[in-house]
PDB file of C-alpha atoms in Angstrom:
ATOM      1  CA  UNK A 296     -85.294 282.137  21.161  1.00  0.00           C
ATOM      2  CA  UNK A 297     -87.628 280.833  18.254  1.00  0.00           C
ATOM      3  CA  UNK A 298     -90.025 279.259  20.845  1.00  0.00           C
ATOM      4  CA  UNK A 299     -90.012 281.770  23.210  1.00  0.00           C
ATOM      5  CA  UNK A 300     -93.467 283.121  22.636  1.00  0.00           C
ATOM      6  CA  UNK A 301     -95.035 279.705  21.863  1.00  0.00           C
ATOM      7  CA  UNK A 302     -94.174 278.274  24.674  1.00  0.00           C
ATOM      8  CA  UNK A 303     -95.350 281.260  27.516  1.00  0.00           C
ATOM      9  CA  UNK A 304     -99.502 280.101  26.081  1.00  0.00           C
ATOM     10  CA  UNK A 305     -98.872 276.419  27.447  1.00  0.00           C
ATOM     11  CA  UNK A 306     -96.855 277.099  31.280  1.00  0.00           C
ATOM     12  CA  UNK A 307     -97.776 275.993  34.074  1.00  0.00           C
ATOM     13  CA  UNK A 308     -98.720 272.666  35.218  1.00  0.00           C
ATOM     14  CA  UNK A 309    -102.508 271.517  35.425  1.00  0.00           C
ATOM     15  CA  UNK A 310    -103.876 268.098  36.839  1.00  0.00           C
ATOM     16  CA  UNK A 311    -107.106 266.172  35.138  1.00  0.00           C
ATOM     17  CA  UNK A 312    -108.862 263.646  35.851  1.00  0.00           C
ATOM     18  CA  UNK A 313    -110.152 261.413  32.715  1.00  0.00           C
ATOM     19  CA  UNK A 314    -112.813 258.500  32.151  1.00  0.00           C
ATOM     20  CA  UNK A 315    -112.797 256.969  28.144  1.00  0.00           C
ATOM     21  CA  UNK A 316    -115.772 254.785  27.026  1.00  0.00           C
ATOM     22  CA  UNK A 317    -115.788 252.288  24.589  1.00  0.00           C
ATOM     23  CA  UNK A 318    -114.414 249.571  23.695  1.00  0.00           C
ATOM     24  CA  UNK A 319    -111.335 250.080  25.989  1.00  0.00           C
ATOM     25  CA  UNK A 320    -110.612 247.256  28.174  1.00  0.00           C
ATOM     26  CA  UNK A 321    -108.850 243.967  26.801  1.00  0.00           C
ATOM     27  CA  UNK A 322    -107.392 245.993  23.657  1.00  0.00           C
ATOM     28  CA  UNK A 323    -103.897 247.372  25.434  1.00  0.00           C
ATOM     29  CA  UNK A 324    -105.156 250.502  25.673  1.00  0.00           C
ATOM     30  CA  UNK A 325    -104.101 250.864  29.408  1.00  0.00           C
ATOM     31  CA  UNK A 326    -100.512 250.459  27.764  1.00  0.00           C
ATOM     32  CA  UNK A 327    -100.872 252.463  24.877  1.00  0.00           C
ATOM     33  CA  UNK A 328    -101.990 255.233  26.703  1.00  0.00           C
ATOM     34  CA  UNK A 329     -98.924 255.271  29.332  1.00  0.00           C
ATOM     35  CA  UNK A 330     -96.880 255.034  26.601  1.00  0.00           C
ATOM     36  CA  UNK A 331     -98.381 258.268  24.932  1.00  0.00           C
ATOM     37  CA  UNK A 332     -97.840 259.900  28.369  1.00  0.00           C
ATOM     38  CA  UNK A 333     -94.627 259.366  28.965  1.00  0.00           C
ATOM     39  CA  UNK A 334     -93.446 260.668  25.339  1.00  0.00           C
ATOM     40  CA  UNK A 335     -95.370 263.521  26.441  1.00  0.00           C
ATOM     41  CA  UNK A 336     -93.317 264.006  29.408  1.00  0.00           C
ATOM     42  CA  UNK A 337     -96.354 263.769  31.584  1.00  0.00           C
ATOM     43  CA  UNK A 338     -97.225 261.815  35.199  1.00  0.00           C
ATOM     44  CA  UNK A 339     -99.797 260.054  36.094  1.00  0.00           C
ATOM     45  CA  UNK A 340    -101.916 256.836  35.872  1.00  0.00           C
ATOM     46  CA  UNK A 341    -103.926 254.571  34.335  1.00  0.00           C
ATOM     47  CA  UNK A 342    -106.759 252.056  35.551  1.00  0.00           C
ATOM     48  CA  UNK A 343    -109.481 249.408  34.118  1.00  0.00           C
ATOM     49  CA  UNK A 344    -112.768 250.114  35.993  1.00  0.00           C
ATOM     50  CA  UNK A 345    -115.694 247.779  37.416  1.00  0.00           C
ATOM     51  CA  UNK A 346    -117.977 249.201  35.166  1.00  0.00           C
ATOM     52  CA  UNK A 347    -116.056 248.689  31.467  1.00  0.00           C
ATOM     53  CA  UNK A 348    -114.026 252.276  31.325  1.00  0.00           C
ATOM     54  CA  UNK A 349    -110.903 253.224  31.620  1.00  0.00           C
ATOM     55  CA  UNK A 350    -110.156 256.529  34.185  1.00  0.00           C
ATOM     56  CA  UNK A 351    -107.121 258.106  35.602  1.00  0.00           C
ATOM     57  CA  UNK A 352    -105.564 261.114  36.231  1.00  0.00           C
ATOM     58  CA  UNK A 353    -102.466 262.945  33.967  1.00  0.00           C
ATOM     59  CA  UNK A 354    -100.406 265.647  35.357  1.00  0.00           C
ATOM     60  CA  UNK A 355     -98.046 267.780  33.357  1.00  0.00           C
ATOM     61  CA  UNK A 356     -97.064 271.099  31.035  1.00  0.00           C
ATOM     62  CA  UNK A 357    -101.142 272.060  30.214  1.00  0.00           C
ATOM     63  CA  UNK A 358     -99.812 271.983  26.533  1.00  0.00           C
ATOM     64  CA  UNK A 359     -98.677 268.484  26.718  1.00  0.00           C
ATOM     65  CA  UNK A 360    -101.894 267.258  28.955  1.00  0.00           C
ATOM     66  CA  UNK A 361    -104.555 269.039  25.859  1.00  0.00           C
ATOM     67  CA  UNK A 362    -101.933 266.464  23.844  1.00  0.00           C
ATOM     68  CA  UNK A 363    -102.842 263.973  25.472  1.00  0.00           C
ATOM     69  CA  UNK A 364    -106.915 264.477  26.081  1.00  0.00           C
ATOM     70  CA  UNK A 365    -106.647 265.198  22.369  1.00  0.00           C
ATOM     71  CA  UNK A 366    -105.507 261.484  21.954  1.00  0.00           C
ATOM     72  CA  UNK A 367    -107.310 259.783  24.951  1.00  0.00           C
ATOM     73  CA  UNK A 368    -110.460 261.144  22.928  1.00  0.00           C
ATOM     74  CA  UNK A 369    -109.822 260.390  18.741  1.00  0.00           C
ATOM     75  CA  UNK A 370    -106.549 258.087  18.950  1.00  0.00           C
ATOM     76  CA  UNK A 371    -106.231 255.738  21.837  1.00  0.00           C
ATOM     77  CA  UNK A 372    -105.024 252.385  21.246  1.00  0.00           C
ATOM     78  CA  UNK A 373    -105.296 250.765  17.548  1.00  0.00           C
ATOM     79  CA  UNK A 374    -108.120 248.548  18.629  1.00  0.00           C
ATOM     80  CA  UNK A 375    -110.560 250.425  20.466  1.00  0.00           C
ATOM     81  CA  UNK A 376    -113.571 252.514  19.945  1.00  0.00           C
ATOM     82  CA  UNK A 377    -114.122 255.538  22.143  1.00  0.00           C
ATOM     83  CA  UNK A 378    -117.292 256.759  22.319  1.00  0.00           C
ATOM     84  CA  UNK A 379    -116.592 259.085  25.099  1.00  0.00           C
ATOM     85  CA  UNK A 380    -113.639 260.684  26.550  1.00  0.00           C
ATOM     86  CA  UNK A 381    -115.114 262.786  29.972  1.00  0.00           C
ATOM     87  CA  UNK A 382    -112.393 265.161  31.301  1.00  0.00           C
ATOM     88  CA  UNK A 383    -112.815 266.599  35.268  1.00  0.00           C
ATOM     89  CA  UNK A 384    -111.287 267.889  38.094  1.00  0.00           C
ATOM     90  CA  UNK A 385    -108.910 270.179  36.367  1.00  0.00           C
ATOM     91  CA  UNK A 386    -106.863 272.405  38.293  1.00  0.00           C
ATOM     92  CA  UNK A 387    -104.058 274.359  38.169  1.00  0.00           C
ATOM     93  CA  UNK A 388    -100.511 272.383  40.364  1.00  0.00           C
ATOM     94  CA  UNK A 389     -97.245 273.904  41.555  1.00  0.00           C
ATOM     95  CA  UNK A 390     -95.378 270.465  40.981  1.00  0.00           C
ATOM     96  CA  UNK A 391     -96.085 267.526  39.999  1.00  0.00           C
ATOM     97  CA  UNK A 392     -97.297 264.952  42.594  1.00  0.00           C
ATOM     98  CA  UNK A 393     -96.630 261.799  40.658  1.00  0.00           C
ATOM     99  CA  UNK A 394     -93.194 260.666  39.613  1.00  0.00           C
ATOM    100  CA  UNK A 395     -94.076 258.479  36.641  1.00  0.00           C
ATOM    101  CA  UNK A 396     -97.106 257.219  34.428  1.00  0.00           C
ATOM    102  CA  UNK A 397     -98.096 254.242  35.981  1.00  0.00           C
ATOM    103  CA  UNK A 398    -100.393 251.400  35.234  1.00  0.00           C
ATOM    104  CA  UNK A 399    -102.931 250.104  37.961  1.00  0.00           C
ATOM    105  CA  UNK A 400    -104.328 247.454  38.771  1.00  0.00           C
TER     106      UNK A 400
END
């Protein structure tokens, strides 16, 4: 198959852990960045913080995750500012060990 080889570099699942700064709370970014997740395929979730960030943890293909920390640090939603996107914890799973992208309060 055509994507044989392409695909063998991104296998695996990996879980991260992920804290944005900025202007992120109040501007649907909580929203826009579940929605981004679950195009992705991935699993996860998504919370405001005491302290003016936004943090949570994605799960999925490590591919689809660099995707997504890609976009969590240059993209987010249309009316933030990032300043900072800090990315931790990363390890490699067997299976995932959320069953959606989900929004916290």
């Amino acid at each position: 198959g055509a994507g044989g080889a392409a695909m063998a570099e991104g296998e695996g699942l990996v879980s991260v852990d992920y804290e944005v700064s900025g202007k992120v709370q109040g501007v649907f970014f909580r929203k826009y960045t579940q929605g981004e997740a679950k195009r992705l395929g991935l699993v996860g979730w998504v919370q405001n913080t005491s302290h003016g960030t936004v943090q949570g943890q994605v799960q999925g293909p490590t591919a689809r995750v660099r995707e997504l920390q890609e976009w969590l640090r240059k993209i987010g939603s249309p009316q933030s500012r990032i300043s900072r996107a800090e990315f931790s914890n990363e390890k490699k799973i067997t299976a995932l060990e959320h069953n959606d992208f989900q929004i916290l309060k």
